[in-house]
XYZ file of C-alpha atoms in Angstrom:
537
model
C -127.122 -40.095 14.112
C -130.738 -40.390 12.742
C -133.203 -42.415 14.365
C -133.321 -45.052 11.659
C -129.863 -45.678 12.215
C -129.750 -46.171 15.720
C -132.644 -48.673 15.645
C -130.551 -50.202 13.070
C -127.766 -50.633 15.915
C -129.316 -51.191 18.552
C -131.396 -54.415 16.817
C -128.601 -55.350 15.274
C -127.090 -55.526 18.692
C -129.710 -57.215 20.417
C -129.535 -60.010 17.428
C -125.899 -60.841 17.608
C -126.424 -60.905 21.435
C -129.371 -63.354 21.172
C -127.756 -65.523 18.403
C -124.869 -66.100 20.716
C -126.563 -67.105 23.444
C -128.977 -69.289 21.924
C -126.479 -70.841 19.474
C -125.073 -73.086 21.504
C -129.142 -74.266 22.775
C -128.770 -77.095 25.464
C -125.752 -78.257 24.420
C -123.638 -79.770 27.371
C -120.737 -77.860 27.953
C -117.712 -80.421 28.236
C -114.378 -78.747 27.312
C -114.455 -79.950 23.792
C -117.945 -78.363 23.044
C -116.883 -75.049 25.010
C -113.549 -74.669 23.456
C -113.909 -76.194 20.032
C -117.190 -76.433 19.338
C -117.576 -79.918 19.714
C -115.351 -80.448 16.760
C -118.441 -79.787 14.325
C -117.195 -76.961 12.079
C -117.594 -76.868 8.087
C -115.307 -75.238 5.707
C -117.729 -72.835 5.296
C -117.988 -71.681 8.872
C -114.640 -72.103 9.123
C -113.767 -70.140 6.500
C -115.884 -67.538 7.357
C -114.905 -67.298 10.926
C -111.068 -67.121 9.973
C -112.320 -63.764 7.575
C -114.013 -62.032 10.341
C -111.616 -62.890 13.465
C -108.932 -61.344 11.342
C -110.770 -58.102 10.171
C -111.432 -55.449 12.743
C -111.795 -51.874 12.873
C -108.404 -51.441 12.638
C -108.642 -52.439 9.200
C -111.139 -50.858 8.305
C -110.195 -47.357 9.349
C -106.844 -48.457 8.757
C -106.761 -50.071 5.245
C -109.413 -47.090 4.440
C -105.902 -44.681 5.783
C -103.662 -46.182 4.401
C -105.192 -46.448 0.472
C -105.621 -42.345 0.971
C -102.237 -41.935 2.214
C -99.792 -44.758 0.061
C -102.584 -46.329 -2.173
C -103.107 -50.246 -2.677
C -99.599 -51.017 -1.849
C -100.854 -51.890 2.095
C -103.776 -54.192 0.412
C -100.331 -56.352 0.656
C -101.467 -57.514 3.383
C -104.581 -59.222 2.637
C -103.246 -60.708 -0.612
C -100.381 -62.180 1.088
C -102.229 -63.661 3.933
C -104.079 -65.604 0.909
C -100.366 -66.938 0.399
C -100.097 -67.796 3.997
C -103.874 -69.370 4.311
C -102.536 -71.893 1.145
C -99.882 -73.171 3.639
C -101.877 -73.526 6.844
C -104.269 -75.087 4.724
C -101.948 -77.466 2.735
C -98.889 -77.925 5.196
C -99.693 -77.272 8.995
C -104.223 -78.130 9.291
C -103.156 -81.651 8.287
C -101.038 -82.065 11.157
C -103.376 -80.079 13.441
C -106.148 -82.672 12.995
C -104.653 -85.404 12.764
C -102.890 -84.875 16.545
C -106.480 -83.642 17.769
C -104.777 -80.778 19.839
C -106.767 -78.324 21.787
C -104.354 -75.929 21.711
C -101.262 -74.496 19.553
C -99.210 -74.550 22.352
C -100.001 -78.302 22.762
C -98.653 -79.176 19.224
C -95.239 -77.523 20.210
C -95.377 -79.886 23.158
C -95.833 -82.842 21.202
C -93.147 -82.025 18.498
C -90.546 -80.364 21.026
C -91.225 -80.584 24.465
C -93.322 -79.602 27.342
C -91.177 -75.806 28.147
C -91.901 -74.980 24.280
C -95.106 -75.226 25.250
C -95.331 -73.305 28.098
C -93.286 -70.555 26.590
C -95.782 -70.042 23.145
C -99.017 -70.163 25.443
C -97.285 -67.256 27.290
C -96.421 -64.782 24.202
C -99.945 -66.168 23.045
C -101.982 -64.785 25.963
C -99.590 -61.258 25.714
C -100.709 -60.903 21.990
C -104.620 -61.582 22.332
C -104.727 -59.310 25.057
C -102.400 -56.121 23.800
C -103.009 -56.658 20.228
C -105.921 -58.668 19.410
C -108.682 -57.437 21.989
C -106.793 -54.092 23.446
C -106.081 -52.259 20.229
C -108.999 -53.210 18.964
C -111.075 -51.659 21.776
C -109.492 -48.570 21.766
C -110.068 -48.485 17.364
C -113.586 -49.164 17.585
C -114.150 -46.558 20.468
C -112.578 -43.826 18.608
C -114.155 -44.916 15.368
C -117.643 -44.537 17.251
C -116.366 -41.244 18.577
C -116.200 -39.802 15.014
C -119.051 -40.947 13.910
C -121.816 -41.074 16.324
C -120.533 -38.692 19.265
C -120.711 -41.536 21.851
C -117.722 -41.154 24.512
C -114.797 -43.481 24.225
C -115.208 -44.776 27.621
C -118.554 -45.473 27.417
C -118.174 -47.315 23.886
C -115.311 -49.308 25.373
C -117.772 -50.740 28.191
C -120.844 -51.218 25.411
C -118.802 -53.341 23.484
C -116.774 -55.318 25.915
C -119.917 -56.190 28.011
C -122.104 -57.369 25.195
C -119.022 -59.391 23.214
C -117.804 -60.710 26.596
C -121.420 -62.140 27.424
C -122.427 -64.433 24.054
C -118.972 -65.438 24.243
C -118.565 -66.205 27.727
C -121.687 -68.143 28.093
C -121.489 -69.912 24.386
C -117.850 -70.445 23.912
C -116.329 -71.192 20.601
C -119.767 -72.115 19.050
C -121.262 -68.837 19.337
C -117.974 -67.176 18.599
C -118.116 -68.792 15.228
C -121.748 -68.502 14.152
C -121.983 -65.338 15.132
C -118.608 -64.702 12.947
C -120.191 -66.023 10.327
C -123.031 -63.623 10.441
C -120.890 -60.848 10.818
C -118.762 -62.082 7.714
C -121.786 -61.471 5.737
C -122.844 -57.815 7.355
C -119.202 -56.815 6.928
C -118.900 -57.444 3.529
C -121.867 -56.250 3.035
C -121.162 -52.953 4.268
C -117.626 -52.593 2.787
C -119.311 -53.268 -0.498
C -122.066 -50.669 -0.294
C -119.535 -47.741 0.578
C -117.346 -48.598 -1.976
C -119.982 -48.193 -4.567
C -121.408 -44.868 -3.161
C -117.866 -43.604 -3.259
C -117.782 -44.566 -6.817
C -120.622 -43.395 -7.752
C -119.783 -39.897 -6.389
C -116.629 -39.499 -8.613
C -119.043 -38.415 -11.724
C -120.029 -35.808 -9.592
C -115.947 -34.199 -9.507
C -115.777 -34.602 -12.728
C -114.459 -38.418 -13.308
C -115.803 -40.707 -16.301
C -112.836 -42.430 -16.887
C -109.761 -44.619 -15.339
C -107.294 -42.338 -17.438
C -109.051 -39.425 -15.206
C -108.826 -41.117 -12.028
C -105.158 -41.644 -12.315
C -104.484 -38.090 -13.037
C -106.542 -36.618 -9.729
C -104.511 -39.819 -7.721
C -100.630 -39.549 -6.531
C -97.996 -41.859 -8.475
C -98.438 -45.523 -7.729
C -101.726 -45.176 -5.844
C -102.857 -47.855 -7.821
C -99.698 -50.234 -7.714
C -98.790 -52.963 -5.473
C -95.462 -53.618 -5.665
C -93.074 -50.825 -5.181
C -89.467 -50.558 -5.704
C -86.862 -49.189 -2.488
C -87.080 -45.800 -3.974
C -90.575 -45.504 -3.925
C -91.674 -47.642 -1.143
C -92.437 -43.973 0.830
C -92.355 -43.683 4.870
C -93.549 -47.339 5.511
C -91.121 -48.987 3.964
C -92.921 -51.633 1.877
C -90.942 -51.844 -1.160
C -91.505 -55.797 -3.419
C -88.786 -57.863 -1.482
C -89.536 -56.041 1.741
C -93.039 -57.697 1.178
C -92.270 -60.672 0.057
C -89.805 -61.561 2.583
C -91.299 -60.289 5.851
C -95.006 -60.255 5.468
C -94.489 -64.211 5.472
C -92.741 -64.384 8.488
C -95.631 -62.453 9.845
C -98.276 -64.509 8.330
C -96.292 -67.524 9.641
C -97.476 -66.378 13.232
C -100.324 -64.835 12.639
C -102.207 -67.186 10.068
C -100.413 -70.640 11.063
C -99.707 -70.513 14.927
C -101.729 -67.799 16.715
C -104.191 -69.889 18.910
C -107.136 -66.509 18.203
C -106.794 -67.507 14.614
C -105.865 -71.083 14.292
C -108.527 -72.216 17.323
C -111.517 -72.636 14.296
C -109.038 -75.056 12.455
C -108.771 -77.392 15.124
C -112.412 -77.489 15.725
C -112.806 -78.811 12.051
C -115.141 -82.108 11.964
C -113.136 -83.618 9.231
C -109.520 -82.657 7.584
C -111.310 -81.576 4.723
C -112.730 -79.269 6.283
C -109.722 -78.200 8.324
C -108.204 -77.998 4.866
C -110.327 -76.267 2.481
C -111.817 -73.726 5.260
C -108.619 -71.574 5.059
C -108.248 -71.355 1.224
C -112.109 -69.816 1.478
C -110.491 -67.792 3.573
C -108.059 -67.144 1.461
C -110.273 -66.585 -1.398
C -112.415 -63.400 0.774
C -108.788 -62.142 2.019
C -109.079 -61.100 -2.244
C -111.665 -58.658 -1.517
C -110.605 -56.272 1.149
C -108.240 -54.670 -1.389
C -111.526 -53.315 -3.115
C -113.692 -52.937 -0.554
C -111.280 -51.351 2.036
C -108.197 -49.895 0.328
C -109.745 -48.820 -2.361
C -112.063 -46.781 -0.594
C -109.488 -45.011 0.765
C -107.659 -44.219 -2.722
C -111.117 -43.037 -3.888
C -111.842 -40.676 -0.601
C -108.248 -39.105 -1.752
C -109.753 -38.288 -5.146
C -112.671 -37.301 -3.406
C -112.160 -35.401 -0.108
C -108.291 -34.520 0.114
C -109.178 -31.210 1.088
C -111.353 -31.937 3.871
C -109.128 -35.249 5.309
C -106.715 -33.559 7.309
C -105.524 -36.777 8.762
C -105.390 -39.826 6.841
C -106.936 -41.498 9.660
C -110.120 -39.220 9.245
C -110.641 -41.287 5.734
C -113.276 -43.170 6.502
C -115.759 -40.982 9.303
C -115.361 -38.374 6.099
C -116.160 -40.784 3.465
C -119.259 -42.264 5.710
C -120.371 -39.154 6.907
C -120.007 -37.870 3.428
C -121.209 -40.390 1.251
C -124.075 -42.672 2.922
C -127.828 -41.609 3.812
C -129.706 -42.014 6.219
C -129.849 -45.730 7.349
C -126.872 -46.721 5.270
C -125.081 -45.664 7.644
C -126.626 -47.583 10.842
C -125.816 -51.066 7.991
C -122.335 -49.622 8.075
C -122.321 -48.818 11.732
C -123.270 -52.136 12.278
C -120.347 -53.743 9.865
C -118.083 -51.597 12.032
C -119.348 -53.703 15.235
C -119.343 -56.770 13.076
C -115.455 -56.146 12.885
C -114.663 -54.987 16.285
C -116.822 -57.918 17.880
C -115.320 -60.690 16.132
C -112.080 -60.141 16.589
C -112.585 -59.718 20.287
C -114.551 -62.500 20.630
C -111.882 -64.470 18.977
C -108.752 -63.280 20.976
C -111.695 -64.125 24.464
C -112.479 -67.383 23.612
C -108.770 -68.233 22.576
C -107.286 -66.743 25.966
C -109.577 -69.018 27.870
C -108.455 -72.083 25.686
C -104.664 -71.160 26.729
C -105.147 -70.843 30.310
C -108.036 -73.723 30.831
C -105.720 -75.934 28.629
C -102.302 -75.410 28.488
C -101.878 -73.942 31.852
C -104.911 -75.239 34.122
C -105.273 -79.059 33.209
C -101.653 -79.205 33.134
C -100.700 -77.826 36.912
C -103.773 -80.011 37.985
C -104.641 -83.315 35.803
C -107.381 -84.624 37.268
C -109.536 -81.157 36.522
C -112.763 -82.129 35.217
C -114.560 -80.773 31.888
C -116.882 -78.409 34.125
C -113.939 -77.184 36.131
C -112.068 -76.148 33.141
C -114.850 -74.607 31.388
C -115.875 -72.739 34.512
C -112.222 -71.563 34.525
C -112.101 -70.760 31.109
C -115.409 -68.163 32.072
C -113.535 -66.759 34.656
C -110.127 -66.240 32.626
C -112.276 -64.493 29.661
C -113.527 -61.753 32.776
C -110.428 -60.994 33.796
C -108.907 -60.447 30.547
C -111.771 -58.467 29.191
C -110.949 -56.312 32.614
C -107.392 -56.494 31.946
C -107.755 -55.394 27.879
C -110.561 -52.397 28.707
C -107.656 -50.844 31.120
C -104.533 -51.434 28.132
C -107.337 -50.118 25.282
C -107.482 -46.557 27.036
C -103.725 -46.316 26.086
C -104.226 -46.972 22.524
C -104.222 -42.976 22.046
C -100.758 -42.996 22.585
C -99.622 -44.548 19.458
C -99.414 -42.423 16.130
C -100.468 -45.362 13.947
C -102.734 -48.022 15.989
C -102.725 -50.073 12.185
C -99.118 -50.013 11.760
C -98.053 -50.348 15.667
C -99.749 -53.803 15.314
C -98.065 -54.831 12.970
C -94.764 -53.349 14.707
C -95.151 -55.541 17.513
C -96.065 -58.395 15.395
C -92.802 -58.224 14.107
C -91.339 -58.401 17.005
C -93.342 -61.648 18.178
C -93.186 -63.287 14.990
C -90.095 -64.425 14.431
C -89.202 -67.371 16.893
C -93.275 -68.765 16.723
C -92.285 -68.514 12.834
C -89.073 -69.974 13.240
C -89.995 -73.477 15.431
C -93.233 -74.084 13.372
C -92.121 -74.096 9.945
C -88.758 -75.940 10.724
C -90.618 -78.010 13.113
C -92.539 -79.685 10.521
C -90.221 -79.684 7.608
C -86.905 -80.049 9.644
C -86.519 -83.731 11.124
C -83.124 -82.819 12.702
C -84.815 -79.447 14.768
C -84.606 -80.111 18.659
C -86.789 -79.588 21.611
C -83.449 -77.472 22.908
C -83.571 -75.781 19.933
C -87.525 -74.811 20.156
C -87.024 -73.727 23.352
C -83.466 -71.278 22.983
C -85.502 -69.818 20.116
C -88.712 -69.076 21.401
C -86.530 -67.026 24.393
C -83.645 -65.291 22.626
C -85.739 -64.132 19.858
C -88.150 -62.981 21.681
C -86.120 -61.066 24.203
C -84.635 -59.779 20.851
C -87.669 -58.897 18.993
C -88.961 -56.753 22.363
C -85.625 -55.428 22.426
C -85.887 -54.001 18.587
C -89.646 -53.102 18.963
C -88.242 -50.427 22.330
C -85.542 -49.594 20.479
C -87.739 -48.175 17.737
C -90.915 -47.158 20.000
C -89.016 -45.416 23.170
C -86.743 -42.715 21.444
C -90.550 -41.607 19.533
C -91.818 -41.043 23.133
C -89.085 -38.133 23.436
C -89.532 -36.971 20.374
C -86.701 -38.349 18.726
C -85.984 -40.496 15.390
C -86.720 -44.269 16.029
C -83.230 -46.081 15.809
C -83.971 -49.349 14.061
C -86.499 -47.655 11.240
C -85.336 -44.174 11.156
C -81.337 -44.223 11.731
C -80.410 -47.583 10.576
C -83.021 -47.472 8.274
C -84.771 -50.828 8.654
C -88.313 -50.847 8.368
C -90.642 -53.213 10.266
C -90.855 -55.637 7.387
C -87.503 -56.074 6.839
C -86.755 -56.316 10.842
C -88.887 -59.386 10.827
C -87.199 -60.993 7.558
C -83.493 -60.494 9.296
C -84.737 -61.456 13.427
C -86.374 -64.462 11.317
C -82.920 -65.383 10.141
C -80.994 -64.579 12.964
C -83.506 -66.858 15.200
C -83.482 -69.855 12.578
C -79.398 -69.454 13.351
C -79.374 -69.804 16.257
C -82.376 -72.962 15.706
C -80.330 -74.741 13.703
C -77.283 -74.648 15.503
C -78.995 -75.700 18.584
C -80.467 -78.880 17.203
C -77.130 -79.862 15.370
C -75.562 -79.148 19.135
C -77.937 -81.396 20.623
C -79.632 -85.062 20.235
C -82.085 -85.888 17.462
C -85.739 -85.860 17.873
C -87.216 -89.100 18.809
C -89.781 -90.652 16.224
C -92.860 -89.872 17.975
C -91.647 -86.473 17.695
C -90.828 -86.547 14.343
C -94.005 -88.024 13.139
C -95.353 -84.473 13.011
C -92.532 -83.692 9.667
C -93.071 -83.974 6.136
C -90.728 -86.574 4.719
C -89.354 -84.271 2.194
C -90.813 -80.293 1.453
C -93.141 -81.524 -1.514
C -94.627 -84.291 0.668
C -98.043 -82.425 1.590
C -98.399 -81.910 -2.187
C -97.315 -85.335 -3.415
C -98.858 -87.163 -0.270
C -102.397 -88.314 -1.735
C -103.545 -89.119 -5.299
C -105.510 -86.584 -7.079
C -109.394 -86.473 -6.168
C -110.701 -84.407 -8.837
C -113.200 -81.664 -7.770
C -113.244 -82.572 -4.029
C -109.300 -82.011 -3.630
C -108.573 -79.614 -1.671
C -104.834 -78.752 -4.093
C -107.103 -78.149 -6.498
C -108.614 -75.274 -5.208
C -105.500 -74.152 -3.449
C -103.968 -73.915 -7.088
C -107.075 -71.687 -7.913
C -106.762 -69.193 -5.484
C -102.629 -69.100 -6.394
C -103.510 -68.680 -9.560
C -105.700 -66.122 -9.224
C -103.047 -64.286 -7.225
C -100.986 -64.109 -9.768
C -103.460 -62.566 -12.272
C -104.122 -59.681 -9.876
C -100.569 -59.022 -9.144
C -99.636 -58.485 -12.642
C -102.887 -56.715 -13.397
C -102.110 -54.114 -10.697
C -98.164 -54.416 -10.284
């Protein structure tokens, strides 16, 4: 590392630190302003914040891996969560703000019952902490390893101390403005590697698209793959199309880390139309991140000896001097963000949903100062998990293993909880236990044999892949939902007052407002889906 770039860092750093803490300025910290901002958030912010809690360094040393090893074909998952963003904009935010919850968990409570609740805060707290704020940890620690020769241990306290401090002391309000700096510095950086890599591809000898395909291998360029082709991940069309939105369902439409910047909208409007400008960045990582990766094939395949290598090689190889502390800084942009997120969302859970509710009379400052306390421990708890992430051959894809696993039941009670008027609190609660005794039961079945060495049974001998284990635990939980609630008494009506009518209802609901409705760009961003899928099918 030059000099340049380290000043770069470290001010960059010191700025994000500062903004956090003086973000939230003399605000009075009630519950409402610590947790959700005060309510206050734009779709803008919103937006913004929904883009960077999602993208870590996972993906971007991931997505970067993946384009050099399978091509766009894993971009998949950004497109589709542009899908998913169109419902939690469309079908779930309306019911979010309208109910004025706190918490996920507390919208299960007022639909089902009080259990259902308690359940989904507890697989919510596991998933911040293993997936959301562990893995990530570990990623970014390694990534700094490559790059700047800073010891993993030593990057995993940097990091945790600094992210744990703005968003300890600001809470959600300095989560989200500083995610909506980062958003820009991320993008920023993505965009300025991309276009040194392409740049570079004169230098080998490429002018043209025809000669880029030919240096590429077959269908690094497509997204949708048939079963024959789909290679060692498994992520042929359907297997796309039918489990990446069961995962979305979770992870986009009922994960507290994600959905937290929804409920702190100031108006449904905003709770609306920030996740379809969400879903409008979730376009770009395809370009900015995957393709990267397809170019540093073309590029460097003879130095990458491991895909995950793609992106040190391509930064090390590509960007000068003080490009690389702007990318260096992107790379914290992702890894802080997304730990912020999973911090501040953890102390929501267990100030909320499990403090207030053992003891009601708990005043604002006593939950907030709980919610401080909470955020230590689990920044403790995820440093010690993170140091494990080395055992796991694929940190990108083992998230998404185990997201499989969790998805499922969440996926299950929310969507059939707002479009199903005969789905039961019995029902919610069954669910929410069998499958996910049964998901953790599939994910050890396929991640304990690979510890000795042997063939995962699920993916390898049954030959299921992740994707498609979602799609079928998915059905075999909504099963088991339905006949539950058909076994059991109806819903009462102030239950039921969180269901659509009929399945077109959040479409039909409201006349047409011209430029300010929200459908209409919702139809946009569909649209525009549908151009780039056949452009690059």
């Amino acid at each position: 590392m030059s000099t340049i770039d380290l000043i770069i860092i470290l001010l960059y750093l010191v700025g994000i630190l500062v903004l956090g803490i003086m973000s939230t300025g003399k605000t009075k910290m009630t519950s409402d302003n610590y947790f959700l901002a005060g309510r206050s958030l734009n779709w803008v912010i919103i937006g913004a914040a929904l883009f960077a809690s999602n993208i870590s360094t996972i993906h971007l040393v991931g997505l970067a891996a993946s384009g050099f090893e399978d091509g766009l074909v894993w971009g998949n998952f950004e497109w589709m969560a542009s899908v998913v963003l169109i419902f939690l904009g469309l079908i779930f935010a309306p019911f979010y703000f309208k109910s004025q919850i706190s918490t996920l968990p507390e919208f299960l409570e007022r639909r089902y019952s009080s259990p259902s609740r308690s359940f989904l805060a507890f697989m919510a707290i596991l998933g911040a902490l293993f997936v959301h704020i562990g893995m990530s940890l570990y990623a970014g620690a390694i990534v700094f390893k490559s790059f700047f020769g800073i010891d993993v241990y030593v990057s995993i306290i940097i990091i945790s101390v600094i992210t744990a401090t703005y968003t300890i002391l600001g809470g959600l309000k300095a989560v989200v403005i500083t995610e909506t700096v980062q958003t820009v510095v991320l993008i920023i950086g993505a965009v300025i590697l991309t276009i040194f890599a392409i740049n570079a591809l004169p230098d080998i000898g490429v002018h043209t698209l025809a000669e880029f395909k030919d240096r590429i291998k077959p269908d690094q360029l497509s997204m949708l793959r048939s079963g024959e082709n789909a290679g060692n991940s498994g992520l042929s069309w359907y297997a796309i199309f039918l489990g990446y939105p069961i995962l979305g369902l979770w992870y986009w439409c009922s994960d507290q880390t994600i959905v937290q910047r929804v409920l702190a909208a100031k108006s449904e409007d905003d709770a609306q139309k920030g996740p379809i400008f969400a879903g409008f960045l979730k376009i770009l990582p395809v370009f900015i991140m995957v393709l990267p990766g397809v170019i540093g094939y073309v590029l460097f395949k003879d130095k990458i000896t491991s895909s995950n290598e793609t992106l040190p090689v391509l930064i090390n190889e590509l960007l000068p001097i003080g490009i690389k502390g702007i990318f260096a800084a992107a790379l914290l942009s992702a890894l802080m963000s997304t730990i912020a997120a999973a911090l501040n969302s953890c102390s929501t859970l267990v100030a909320i949903d499990i403090a207030k509710r053992l003891k009601p009379s708990l005043s604002d400052k006593k939950q907030v100062q709980i919610g401080k306390y909470v955020a230590v421990a689990v920044m403790i708890l995820a440093m010690a998990w993170s140091t494990q992430g080395g055992k796991f051959n694929s940190i990108f894809e083992a998230i998404n293993k185990i997201a499989a696993a969790l998805a499922p039941p969440i996926a299950t009670v929310f969507l059939f909880g707002v479009f199903s008027k005969r789905g039961t609190k019995e029902a919610s609660l069954l669910t929410l236990i069998f499958g996910f005794i049964l998901g953790i039961g599939a994910f050890a079945a396929d991640f304990i044999p690979t510890l000795y060495g042997k063939p995962s049974i699920i993916t390898d001998t049954w030959g299921i892949p992740f994707m498609m284990q979602a799609w079928w635990l998915f059905c075999i939980c909504s099963v088991v939902y339905f006949i539950i609630s058909y076994l059991t008494p109806r819903p009462s009506t102030d239950q039921l007052q969180y269901t659509w009518d009929n399945p077109w209802q959040f479409i039909t609901n409201n006349e047409f407002q011209g430029i300010k409705d929200v459908r209409l760009y919702a139809g946009a961003l569909l649209l525009t889906l549908i151009i780039l899928y056949t452009i690059f099918q």
